[in-house]
Coordinates of C-alpha atoms and ligand atoms in Angstrom, one line a residue:
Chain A
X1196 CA 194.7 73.5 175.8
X1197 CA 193.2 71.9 179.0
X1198 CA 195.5 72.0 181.6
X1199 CA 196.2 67.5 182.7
X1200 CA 196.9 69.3 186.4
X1201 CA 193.7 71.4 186.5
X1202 CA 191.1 71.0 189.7
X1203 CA 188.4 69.9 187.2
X1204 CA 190.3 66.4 186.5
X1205 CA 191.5 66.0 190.0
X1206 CA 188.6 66.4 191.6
X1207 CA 186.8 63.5 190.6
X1208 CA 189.2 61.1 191.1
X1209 CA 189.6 62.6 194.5
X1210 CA 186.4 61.9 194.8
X1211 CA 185.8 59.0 193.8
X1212 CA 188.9 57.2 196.1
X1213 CA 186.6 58.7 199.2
X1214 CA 183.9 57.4 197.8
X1215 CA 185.3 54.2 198.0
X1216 CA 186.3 54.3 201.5
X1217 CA 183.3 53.3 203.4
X1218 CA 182.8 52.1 207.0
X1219 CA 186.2 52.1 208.7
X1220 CA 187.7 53.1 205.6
X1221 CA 186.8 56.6 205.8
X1222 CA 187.8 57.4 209.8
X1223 CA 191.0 55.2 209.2
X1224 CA 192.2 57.4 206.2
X1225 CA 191.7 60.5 207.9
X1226 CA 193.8 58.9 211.1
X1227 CA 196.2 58.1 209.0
X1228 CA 196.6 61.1 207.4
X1229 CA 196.7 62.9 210.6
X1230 CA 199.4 60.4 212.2
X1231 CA 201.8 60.8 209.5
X1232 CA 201.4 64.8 209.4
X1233 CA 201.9 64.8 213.3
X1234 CA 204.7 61.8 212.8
X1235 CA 206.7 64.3 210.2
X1236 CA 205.7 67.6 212.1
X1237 CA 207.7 66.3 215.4
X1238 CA 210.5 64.3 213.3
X1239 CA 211.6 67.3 211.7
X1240 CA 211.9 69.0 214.9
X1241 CA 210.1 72.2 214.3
X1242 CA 208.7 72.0 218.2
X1243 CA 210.3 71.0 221.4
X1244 CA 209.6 67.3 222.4
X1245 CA 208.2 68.3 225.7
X1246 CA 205.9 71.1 224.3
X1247 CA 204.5 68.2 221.3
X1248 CA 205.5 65.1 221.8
X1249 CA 205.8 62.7 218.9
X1250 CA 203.7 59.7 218.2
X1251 CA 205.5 57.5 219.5
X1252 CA 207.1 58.9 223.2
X1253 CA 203.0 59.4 223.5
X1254 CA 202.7 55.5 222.7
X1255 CA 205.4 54.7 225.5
X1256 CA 203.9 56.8 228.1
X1257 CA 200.4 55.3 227.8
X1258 CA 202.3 51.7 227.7
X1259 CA 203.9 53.1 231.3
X1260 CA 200.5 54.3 232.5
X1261 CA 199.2 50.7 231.7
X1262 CA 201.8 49.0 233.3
X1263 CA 202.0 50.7 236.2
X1264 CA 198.3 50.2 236.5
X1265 CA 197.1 53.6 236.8
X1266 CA 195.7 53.9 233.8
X1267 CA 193.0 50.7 234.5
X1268 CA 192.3 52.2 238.1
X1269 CA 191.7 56.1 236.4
X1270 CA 189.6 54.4 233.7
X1271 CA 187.2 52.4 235.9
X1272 CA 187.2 55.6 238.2
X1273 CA 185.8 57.8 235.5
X1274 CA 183.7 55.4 233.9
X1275 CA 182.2 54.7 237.1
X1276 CA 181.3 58.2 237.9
X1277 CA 180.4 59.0 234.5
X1278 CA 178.0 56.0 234.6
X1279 CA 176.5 56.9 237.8
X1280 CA 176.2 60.3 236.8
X1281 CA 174.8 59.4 233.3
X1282 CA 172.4 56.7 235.3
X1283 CA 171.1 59.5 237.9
X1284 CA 170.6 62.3 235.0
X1285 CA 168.9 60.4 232.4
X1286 CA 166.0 58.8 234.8
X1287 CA 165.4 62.2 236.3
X1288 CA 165.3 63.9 232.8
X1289 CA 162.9 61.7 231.4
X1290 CA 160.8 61.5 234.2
X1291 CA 160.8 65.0 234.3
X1292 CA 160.4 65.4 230.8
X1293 CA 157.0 63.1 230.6
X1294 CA 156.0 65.1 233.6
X1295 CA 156.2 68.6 232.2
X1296 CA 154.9 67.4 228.9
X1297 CA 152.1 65.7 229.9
X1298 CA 151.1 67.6 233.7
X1299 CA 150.6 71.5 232.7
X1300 CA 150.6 72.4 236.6
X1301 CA 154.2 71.0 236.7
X1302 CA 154.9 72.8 233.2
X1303 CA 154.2 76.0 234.3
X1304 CA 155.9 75.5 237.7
X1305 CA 159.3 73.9 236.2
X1306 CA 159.8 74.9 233.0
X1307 CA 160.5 78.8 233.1
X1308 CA 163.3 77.8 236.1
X1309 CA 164.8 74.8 234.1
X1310 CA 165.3 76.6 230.6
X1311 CA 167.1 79.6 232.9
X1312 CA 169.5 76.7 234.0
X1313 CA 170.2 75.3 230.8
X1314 CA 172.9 78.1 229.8
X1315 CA 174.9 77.2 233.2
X1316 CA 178.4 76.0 231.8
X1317 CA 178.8 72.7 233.9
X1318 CA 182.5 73.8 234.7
X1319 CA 180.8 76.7 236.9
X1320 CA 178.8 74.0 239.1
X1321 CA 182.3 72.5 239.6
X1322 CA 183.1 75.2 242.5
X1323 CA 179.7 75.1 244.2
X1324 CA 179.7 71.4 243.7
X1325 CA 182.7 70.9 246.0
X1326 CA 181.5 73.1 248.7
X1327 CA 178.3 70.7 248.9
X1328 CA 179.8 67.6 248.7
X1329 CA 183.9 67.8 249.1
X1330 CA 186.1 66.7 246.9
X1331 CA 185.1 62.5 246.7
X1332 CA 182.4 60.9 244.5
X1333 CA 179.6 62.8 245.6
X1334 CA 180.8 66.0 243.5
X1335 CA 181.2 64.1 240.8
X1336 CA 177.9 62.7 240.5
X1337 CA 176.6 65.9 240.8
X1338 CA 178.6 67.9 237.6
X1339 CA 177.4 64.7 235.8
X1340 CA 174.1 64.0 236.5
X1341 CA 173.0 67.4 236.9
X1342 CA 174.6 68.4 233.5
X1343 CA 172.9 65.2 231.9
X1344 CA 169.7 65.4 233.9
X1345 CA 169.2 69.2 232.0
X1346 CA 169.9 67.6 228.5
X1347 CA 167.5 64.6 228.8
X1348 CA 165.0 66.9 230.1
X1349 CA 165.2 69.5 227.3
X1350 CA 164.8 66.6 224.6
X1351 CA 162.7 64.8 226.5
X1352 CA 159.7 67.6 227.0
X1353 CA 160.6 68.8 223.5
X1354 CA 159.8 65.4 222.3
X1355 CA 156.6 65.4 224.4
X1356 CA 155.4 68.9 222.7
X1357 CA 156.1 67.5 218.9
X1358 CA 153.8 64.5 219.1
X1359 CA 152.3 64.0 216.0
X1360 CA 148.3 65.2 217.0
X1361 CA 147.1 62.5 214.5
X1362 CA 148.4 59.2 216.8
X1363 CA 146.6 61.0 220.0
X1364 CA 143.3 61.2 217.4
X1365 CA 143.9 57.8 216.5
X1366 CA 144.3 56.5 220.1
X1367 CA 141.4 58.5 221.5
X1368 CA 138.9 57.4 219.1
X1369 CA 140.1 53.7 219.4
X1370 CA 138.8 54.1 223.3
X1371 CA 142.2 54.5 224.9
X1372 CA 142.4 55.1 228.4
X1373 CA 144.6 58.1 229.3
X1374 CA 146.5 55.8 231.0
X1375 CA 147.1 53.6 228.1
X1376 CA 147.4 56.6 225.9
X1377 CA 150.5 57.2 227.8
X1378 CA 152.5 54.8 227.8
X1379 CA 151.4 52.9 224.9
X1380 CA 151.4 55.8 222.8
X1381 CA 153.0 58.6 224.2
X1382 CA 155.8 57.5 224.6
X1383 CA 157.3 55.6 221.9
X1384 CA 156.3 58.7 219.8
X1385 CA 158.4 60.8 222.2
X1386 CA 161.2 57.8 222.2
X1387 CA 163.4 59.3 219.2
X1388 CA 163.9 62.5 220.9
X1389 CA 164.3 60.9 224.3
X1390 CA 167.2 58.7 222.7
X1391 CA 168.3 61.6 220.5
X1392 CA 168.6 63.3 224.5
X1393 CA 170.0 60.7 225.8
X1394 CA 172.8 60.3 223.1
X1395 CA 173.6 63.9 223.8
X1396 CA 173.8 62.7 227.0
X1397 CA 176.2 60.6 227.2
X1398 CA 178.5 63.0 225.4
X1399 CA 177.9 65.9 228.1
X1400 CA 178.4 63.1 230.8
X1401 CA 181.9 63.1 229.6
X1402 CA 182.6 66.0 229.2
X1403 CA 181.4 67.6 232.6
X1404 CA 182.8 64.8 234.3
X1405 CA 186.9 65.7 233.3
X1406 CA 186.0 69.0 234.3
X1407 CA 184.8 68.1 237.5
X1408 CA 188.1 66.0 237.8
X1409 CA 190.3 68.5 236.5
X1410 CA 189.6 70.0 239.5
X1411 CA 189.0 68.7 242.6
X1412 CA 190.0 64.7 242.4
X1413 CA 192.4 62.7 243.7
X1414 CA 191.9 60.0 241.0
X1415 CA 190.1 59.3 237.7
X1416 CA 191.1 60.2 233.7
X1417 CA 191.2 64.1 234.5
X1418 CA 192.9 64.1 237.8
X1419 CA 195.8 62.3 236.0
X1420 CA 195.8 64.8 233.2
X1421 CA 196.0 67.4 235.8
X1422 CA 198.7 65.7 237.6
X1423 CA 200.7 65.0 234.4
X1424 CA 200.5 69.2 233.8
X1425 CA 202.1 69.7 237.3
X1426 CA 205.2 67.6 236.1
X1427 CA 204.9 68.8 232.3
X1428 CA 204.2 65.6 230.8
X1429 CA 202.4 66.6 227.3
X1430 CA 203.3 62.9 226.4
X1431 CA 201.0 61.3 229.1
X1432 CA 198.7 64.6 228.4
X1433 CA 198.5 62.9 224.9
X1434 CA 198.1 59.8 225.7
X1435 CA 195.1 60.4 228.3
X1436 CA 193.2 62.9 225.8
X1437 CA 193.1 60.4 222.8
X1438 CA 191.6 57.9 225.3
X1439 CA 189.0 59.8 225.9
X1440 CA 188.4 60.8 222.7
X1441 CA 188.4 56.7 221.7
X1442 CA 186.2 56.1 224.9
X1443 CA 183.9 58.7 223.9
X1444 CA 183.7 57.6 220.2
X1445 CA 182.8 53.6 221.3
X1446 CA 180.4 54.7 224.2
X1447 CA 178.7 56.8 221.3
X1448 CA 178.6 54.1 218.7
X1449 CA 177.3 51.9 221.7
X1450 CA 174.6 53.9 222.4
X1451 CA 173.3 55.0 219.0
X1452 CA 173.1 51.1 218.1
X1453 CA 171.1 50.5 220.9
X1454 CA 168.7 53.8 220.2
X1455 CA 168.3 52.0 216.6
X1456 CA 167.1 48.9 218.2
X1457 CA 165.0 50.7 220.7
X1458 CA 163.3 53.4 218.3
X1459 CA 163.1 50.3 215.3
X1460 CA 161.0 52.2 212.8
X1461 CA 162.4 55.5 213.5
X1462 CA 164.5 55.2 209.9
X1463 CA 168.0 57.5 209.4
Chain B
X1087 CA 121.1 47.5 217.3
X1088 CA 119.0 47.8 214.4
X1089 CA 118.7 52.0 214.7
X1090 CA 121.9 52.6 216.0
X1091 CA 124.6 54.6 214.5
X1092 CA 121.5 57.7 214.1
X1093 CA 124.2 61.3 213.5
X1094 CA 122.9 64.4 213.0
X1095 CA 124.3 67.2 213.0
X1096 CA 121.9 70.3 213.4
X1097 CA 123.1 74.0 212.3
X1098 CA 126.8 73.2 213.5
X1099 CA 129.0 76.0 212.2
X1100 CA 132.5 76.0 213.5
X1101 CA 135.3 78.8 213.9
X1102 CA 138.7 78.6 214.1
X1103 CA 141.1 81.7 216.0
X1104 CA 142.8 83.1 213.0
X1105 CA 145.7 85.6 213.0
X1106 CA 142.8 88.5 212.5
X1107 CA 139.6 87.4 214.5
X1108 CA 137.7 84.3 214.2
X1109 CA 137.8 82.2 210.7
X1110 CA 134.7 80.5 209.8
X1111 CA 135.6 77.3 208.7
X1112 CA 132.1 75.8 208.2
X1113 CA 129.2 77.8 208.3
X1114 CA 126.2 76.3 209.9
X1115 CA 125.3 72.9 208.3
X1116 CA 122.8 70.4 208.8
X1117 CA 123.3 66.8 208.0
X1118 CA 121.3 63.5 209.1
X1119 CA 122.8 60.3 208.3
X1120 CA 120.3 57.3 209.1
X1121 CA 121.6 53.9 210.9
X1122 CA 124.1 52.0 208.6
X1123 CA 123.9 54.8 205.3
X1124 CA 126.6 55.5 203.8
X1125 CA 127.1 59.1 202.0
X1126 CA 129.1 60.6 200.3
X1127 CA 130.7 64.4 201.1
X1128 CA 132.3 66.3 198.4
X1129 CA 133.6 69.6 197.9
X1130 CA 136.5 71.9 196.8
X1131 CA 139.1 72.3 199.0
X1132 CA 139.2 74.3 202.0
X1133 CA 135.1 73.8 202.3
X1134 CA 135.4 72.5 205.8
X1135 CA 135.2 68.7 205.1
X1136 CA 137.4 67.6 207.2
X1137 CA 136.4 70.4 210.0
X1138 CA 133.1 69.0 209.8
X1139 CA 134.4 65.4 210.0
X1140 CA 136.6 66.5 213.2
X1141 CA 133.5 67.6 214.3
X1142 CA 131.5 64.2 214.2
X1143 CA 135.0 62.8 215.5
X1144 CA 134.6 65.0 218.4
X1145 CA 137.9 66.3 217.9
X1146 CA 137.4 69.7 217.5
X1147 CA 134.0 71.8 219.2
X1148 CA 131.6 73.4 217.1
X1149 CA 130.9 77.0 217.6
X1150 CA 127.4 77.0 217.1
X1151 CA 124.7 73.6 216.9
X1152 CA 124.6 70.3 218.1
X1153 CA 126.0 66.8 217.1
X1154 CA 124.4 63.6 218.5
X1155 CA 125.0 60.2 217.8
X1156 CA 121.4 57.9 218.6
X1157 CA 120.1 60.7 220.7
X1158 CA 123.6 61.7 222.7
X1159 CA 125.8 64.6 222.5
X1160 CA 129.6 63.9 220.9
X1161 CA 131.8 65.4 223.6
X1162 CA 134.7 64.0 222.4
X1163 CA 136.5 60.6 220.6
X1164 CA 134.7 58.1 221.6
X1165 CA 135.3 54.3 219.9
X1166 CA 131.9 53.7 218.7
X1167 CA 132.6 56.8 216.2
X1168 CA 135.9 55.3 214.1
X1169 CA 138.1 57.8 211.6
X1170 CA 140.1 56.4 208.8
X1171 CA 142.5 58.9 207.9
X1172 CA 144.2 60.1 205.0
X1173 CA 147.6 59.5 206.2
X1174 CA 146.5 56.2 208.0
X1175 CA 148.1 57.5 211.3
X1176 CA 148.9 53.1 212.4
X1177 CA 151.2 53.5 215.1
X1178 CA 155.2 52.6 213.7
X1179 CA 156.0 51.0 216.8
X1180 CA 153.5 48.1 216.6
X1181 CA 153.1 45.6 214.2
X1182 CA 150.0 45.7 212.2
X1183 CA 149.1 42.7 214.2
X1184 CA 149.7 45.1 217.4
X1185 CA 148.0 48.0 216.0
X1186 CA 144.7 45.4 215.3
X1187 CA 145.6 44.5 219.3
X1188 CA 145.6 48.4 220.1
X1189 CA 141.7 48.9 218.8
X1190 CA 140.5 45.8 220.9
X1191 CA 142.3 46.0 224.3
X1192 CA 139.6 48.6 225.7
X1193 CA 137.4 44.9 225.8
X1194 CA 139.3 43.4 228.0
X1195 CA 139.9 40.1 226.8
X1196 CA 142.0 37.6 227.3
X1197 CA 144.8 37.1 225.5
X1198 CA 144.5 33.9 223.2
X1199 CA 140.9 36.0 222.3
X1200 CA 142.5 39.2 221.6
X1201 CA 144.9 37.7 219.4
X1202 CA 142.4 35.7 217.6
X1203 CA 140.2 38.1 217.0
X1204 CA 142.7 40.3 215.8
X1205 CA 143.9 37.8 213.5
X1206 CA 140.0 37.6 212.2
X1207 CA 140.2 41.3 211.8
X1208 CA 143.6 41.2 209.4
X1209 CA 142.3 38.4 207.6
X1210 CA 138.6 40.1 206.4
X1211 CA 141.6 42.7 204.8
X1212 CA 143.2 39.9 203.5
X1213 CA 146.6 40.6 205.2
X1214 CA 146.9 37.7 207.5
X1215 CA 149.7 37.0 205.8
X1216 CA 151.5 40.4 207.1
X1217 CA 150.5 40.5 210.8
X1218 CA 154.0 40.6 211.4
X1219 CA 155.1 43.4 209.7
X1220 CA 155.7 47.1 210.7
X1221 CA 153.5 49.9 209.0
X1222 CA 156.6 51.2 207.5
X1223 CA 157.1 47.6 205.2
X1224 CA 153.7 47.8 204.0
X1225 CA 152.8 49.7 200.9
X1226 CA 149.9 52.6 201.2
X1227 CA 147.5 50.3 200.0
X1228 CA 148.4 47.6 203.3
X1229 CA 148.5 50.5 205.4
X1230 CA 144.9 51.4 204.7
X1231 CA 143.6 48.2 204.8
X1232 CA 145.4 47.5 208.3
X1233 CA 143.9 51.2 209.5
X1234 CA 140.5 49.8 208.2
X1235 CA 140.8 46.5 210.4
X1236 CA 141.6 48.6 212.9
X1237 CA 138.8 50.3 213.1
X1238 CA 136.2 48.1 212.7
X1239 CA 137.3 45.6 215.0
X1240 CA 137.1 48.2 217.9
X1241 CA 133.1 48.3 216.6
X1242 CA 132.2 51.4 215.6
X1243 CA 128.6 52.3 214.9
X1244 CA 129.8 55.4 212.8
X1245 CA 132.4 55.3 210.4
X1246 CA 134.5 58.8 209.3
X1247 CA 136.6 58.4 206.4
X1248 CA 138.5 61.8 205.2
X1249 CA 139.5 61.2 201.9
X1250 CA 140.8 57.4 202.4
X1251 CA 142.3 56.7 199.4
X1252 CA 143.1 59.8 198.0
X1253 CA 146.7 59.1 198.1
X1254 CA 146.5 55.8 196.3
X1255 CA 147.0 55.0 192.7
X1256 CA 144.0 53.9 190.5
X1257 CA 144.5 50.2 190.7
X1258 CA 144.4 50.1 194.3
X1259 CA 141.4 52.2 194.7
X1260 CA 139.4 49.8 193.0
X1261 CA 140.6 47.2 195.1
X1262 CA 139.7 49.2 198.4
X1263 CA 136.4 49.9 197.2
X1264 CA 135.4 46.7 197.3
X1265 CA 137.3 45.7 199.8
X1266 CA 135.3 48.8 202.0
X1267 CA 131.7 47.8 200.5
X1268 CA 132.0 43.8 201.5
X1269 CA 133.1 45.0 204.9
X1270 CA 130.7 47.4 205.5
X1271 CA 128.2 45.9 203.9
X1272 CA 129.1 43.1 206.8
X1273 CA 129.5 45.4 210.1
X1274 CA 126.6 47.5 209.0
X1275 CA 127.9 51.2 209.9
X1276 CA 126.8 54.3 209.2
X1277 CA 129.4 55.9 206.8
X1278 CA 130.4 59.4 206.1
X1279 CA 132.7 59.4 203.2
X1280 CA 134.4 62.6 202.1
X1281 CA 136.1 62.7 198.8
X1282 CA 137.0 65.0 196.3
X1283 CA 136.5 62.3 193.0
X1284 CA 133.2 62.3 192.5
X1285 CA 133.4 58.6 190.4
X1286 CA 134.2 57.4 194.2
X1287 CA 131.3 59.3 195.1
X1288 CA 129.0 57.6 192.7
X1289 CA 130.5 54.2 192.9
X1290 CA 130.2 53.9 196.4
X1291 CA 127.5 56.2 198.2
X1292 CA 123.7 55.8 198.8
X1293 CA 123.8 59.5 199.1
X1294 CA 126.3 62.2 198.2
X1295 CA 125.9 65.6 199.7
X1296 CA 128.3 68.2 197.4
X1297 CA 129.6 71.0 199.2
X1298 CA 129.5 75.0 198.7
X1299 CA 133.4 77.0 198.5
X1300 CA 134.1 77.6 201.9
X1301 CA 132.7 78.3 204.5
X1302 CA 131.1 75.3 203.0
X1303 CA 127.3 74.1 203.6
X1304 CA 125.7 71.4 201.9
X1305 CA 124.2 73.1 198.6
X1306 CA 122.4 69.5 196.8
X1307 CA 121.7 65.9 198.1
X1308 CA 121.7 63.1 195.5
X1309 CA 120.2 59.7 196.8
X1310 CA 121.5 57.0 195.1
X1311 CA 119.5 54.0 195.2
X1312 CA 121.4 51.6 192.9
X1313 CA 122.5 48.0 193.5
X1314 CA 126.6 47.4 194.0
X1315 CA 128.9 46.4 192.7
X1316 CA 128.4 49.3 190.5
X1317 CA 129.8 50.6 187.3
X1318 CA 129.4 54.1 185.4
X1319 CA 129.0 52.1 182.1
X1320 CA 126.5 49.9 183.1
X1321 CA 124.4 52.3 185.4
X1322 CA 125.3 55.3 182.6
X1323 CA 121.8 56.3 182.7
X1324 CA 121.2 57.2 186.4
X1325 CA 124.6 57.7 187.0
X1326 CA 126.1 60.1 184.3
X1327 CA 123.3 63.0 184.4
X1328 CA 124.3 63.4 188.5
X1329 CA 127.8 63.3 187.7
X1330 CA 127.6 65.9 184.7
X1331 CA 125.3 68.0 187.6
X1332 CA 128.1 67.4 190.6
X1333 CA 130.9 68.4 188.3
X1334 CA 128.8 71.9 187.6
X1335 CA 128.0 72.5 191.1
X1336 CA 132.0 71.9 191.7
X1337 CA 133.0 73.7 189.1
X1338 CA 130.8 75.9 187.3
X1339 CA 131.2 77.2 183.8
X1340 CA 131.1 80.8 183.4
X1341 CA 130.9 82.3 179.7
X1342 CA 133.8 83.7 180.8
X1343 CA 135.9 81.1 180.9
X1344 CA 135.2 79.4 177.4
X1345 CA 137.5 82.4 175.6
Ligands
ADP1472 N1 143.1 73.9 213.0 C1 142.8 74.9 212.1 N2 143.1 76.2 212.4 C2 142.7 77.2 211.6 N3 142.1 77.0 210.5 C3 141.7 75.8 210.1 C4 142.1 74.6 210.9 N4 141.6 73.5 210.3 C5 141.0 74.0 209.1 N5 141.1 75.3 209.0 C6 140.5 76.1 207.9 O1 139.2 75.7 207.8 C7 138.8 75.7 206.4 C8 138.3 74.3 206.1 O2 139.3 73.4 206.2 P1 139.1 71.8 205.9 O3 137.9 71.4 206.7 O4 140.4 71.1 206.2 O5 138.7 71.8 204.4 P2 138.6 70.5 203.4 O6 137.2 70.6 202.9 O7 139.6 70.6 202.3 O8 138.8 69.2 204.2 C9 140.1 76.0 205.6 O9 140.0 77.4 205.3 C10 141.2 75.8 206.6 O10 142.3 76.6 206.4
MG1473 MG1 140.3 67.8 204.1

C-alpha cells in the first residue's frame, strides 16, 4: 500500500545524511551544491557568458586580478579602511554607550538625537561624506566608522540598561565604590551585548565601506567592482563579490571566537 | 563589638507604584532583632518578605517608619548589612576565588593578604579545592556556599538571607544548615532568615516571627531557646506543638475545606 517513494521515508534519511554533516561539512555541501547547479546552469548555455559567467572564466579572472597585483593592493586598501573605520566606531560607540548608560545628563542630551540617526542608510552619508572630505581616505573612514560607531552604541547602552539589578545589589552591599562598581561590574555584565555590537559591527563596516567605494574611490575592493561594470566584466564582478563574501565570513568567525574568549561564561 | 549588629525596624510599611495607585506591599511592621540573634521570617507568598528584607538591605525606601542598625539610619547597601540571595547573584566573570577577592578589596590590603584571606574564607566553606572555578561549574549547592564566604568575609554585622536554599534539594540543605550554624555561630551576626519551610525555621532560628497574607505584618513570635544541632525527633516536645501552631497560622483550616 505505502508508497517506497513517499516524503514520509525520504525524509528521514534526508535527514539524517545532514545530520551527519557537521562543522565544515554542512557549509561545504551546500557550496557544493550551489557550484554544480551554477557549473550546469552556464554549461548548458541558457545565459550569455558575459551576462553570467561560469565558474570557471570567474576563477581565471580572479587568477588575472592576483597576478597583476591589483587584487593584493584593492584588498589591503579595503581592509585598511575598513579597519580604521571599524577601530574609530567601535571606541566611540562604547564609550558612548557606558556614557549614556551610566551619566543620565548625557542620556537625555544624546539619546533622543542618536536613535533619529540610526535609520540613516549609510549609502546616503556617502554623498555628504565626499563634500566634507573628498574623495581619499578620509570619506572612507567616515561611512565606516560613523555607520559602526551607531551600532556599537545602540548595543552598547542597550546592554547598559539590561543589567541584571541583582549584581548592582550584590556589589553595593559588598562596599563597592562606584568607581569599582563600574568597571568591575558594570561592565563585564554589559560585555555580551557590547561584543554582540561589535560583531554587528564588523559586518556593517563592510558593508558601508563598498558602498562608500562604489562611489567615490580610485582604489580598494569596490572601486574595482565599479571599474569592472564600466568595461562589463561580470567575471571579475564575480570574482571580487565572493571575496568579500569569504573575507566577511573569516573576519566574522574571527571575531565571534575572540567574543567567546572575552565574554568566557557567557554560554551559547 | 559585643552589642553590635542591634536592627530594628519600627512601623516600616512600604509601597510600591502599581499600575492603579500605590500597592502596599508591607503594611507597617515592627521588628527588633538583638546583636548576633538569628530569627526566623516566614510567610505565604507575596507577604512582603523579601520587600521587608530589601528594606533592612537598604535597597528599596520604606514609605512610612524607620530602620536603624546600632542606633543609625539604613540609607542604603552598606557592607556591614550582607544579603545572601536566592539566586546567589556571584558574579560569572570571576572565579569563586575572585568573587571572595570582590567582598574584601574595599580593605585595602595588600595582595598576598587579600588572597590569603580569601583563601581562609573558601576554605571555612570547604571549597578550597574550587577557588579556581567559575560560578557556572559549580553546582547550586557550591554557589551558595561561595555567596556565603562572600559575605562574611566582607564582615557583616547583619546577615539577610531571602530564602537561601530554597532552590536546593533536601540532601544539600542539611549540609548548608550546618555549614551556616558553625559559621555563624563563629562570626557572631545578627541573622534574619526568611523561609517558607518551617522545619528550616525550627531547625535553625532562636526566634521565628510568621507572617500575615499580604500586606504582611508579623502576627506571632516563637522564641526558641533550644541547644543545636537540633532535631524534630529528639526535641519533638518543644518543637512539634510550634510547628503544628505555625502550620495553622500559614494555613488555616476552615470547616469548609474538610468536605
Ligand atoms: N518592585 C516591585 N514593584 C511592585 N510590586 C512589588 C515589587 N516587589 C514586590 N512587590 C509586591 O509586593 C508584595 C510582596 O512581595 P515580596 O516581598 O516579594 O513577597 P514575599 O513574601 O513572597 O517575599 C507582592 O504583592 C509583590 O507583588
Ligand atoms: Mg520573596
Amino acid at each position: 500500500m505505502a508508497d517506497p517513494a513517499s516524503p514520509r521515508r525520504v525524509r528521514p534519511l534526508l535527514a539524517m545524511g545532514l545530520a551527519g554533516a557537521t562543522g565544515l561539512g554542512r557549509p561545504l555541501l551546500s557550496f557544493g551544491f550551489i557550484l554544480m547547479l551554477w557549473f550546469f546552469v552556464t554549461a548548458a548555455g541558457l545565459v550569455p557568458e558575459q551576462i553570467f559567467p561560469s565558474p570557471l572564466s570567474v576563477w581565471q579572472a580572479g587568477v588575472e586580478m592576483a597576478e597583476n597585483g591589483t587584487l593584493a593592493t584593492d584588498l589591503a586598501v579595503s581592509m585598511r579602511r575598513a579597519a580604521t573605520g571599524f577601530a574609530i566606531g567601535s571606541v566611540l560607540g562604547v564609550t558612548l554607550g557606558l556614557l549614556t548608560g551610566r551619566v543620565a545628563l548625557v542620556r537625555a542630551l544624546l539619546n533622543p538625537f542618536l536613535t533619529l540617526l540610526r535609520p540613516i542608510p549609510a549609502i546616503a552619508l556617502v554623498p555628504v561624506a565626499i563634500v566634507w572630505f573628498g574623495i581619499g581616505e578620509g570619506s572612507k573612514y567616515f561611512v565606516v566608522s560613523y555607520t559602526v560607531f551607531l551600532t556599537v552604541w545602540f548595543n552598547t547602552h542597550h546592554g547598559m540598561e539590561y543589567i541584571p539589578e541583582i549584581y548592582l545589589r550584590a556589589s553595593r552591599s559588598l562596599g563597592a565604590s562606584r568607581q569599582r562598581e563600574f568597571l568591575t561590574v558594570v561592565i563585564p555584565a554589559a560585555a555580551p551585548h557590547i561584543v554582540a555590537g561589535l560583531r554587528l559591527g564588523v559586518a556593517l563596516a563592510f558593508l558601508s565601506l563598498v558602498a562608500a567605494e562604489l562611489s567615490g574611490a580610485s582604489s580598494g575592493l569596490g572601486y574595482r567592482l565599479q571599474e569592472a561594470r564600466q568595461y562589463i566584466r561580470t567575471d571579475r564582478m564575480f570574482a571580487l563579490l565572493i571575496l568579500l563574501g569569504a573575507l566577511g565570513a573569516c573576519v566574522d568567525l574571527l571575531v565571534r571566537w575572540a567574543g567567546r574568549k572575552l565574554v568566557h561564561w557567557q554560554q551559547g | 563589638m559585643a552589642m553590635s549588629g542591634h536592627v530594628r525596624v519600627d512601623q516600616v510599611s512600604i509601597t510600591f507604584k502599581g499600575k492603579e495607585g500605590p500597592v502596599t506591599a508591607l503594611a507597617p511592621t515592627t521588628l527588633h532583632l538583638a546583636p548576633g540573634s538569628f530569627t526566623a521570617l516566614i510567610g505565604p507568598s507575596g507577604c512582603g518578605k523579601s520587600t521587608l528584607m530589601n528594606a533592612i538591605a537598604g535597597f528599596v525606601t520604606p514609605a512610612s517608619g524607620a530602620i536603624t542598625l546600632d542606633g543609625t539610619g539604613i540609607s542604603g547597601p552598606r557592607p556591614d548589612v550582607g544579603v545572601i540571595f536566592q539566586q546567589y547573584a556571584l558574579f560569572p566573570w570571576f572565579t569563586a576565588l575572585g568573587n571572595v577577592k570582590f567582598a574584601l578589596k574595599r580593605l585595602g590590603l595588600p595582595k598576598a593578604e587579600l588572597q590569603d584571606r580569601a583563601m581562609a574564607a573558601l576554605e571555612e566553606v570547604n571549597l578550597a579545592d574550587h577557588a579556581r572555578k567559575f560560578p557556572q561549574e559549580l553546582s547550586g549547592g557550591m554557589k551558595q556556599r561561595v555567596a556565603i564566604a562572600r559575605t562574611f568575609a566582607s564582615g557583616p554585622k547583619v546577615l539577610l538571607m531571602d530564602e537561601p536554599f530554597g532552590a536546593l534539594d533536601a540532601q544539600t540543605r542539611i549540609v548548608m544548615h550546618r555549614l551556616l550554624i558553625d559559621i555563624w555561630q563563629k562570626h557572631r551576626a545578627t541573622v534574619l532568615f526568611v523561609t517558607h519551610d518551617v522545619d528550616e525555621a525550627l531547625l535553625l532560628a532562636d526566634r521565628v516571627c510568621v507572617m500575615s497574607q499580604a500586606p504582611g505584618r508579623i502576627l506571632r513570635d516563637y522564641p526558641l531557646d533550644l541547644p543545636r544541632p537540633r532535631s524534630l525527633r529528639a526535641q519533638a516536645e518543644v518543637l512539634l506543638p510550634i510547628r503544628e501552631e505555625i502550620i495553622e497560622l500559614l494555613h488555616p483550616t476552615s470547616p469548609h475545606s474538610r468536605a
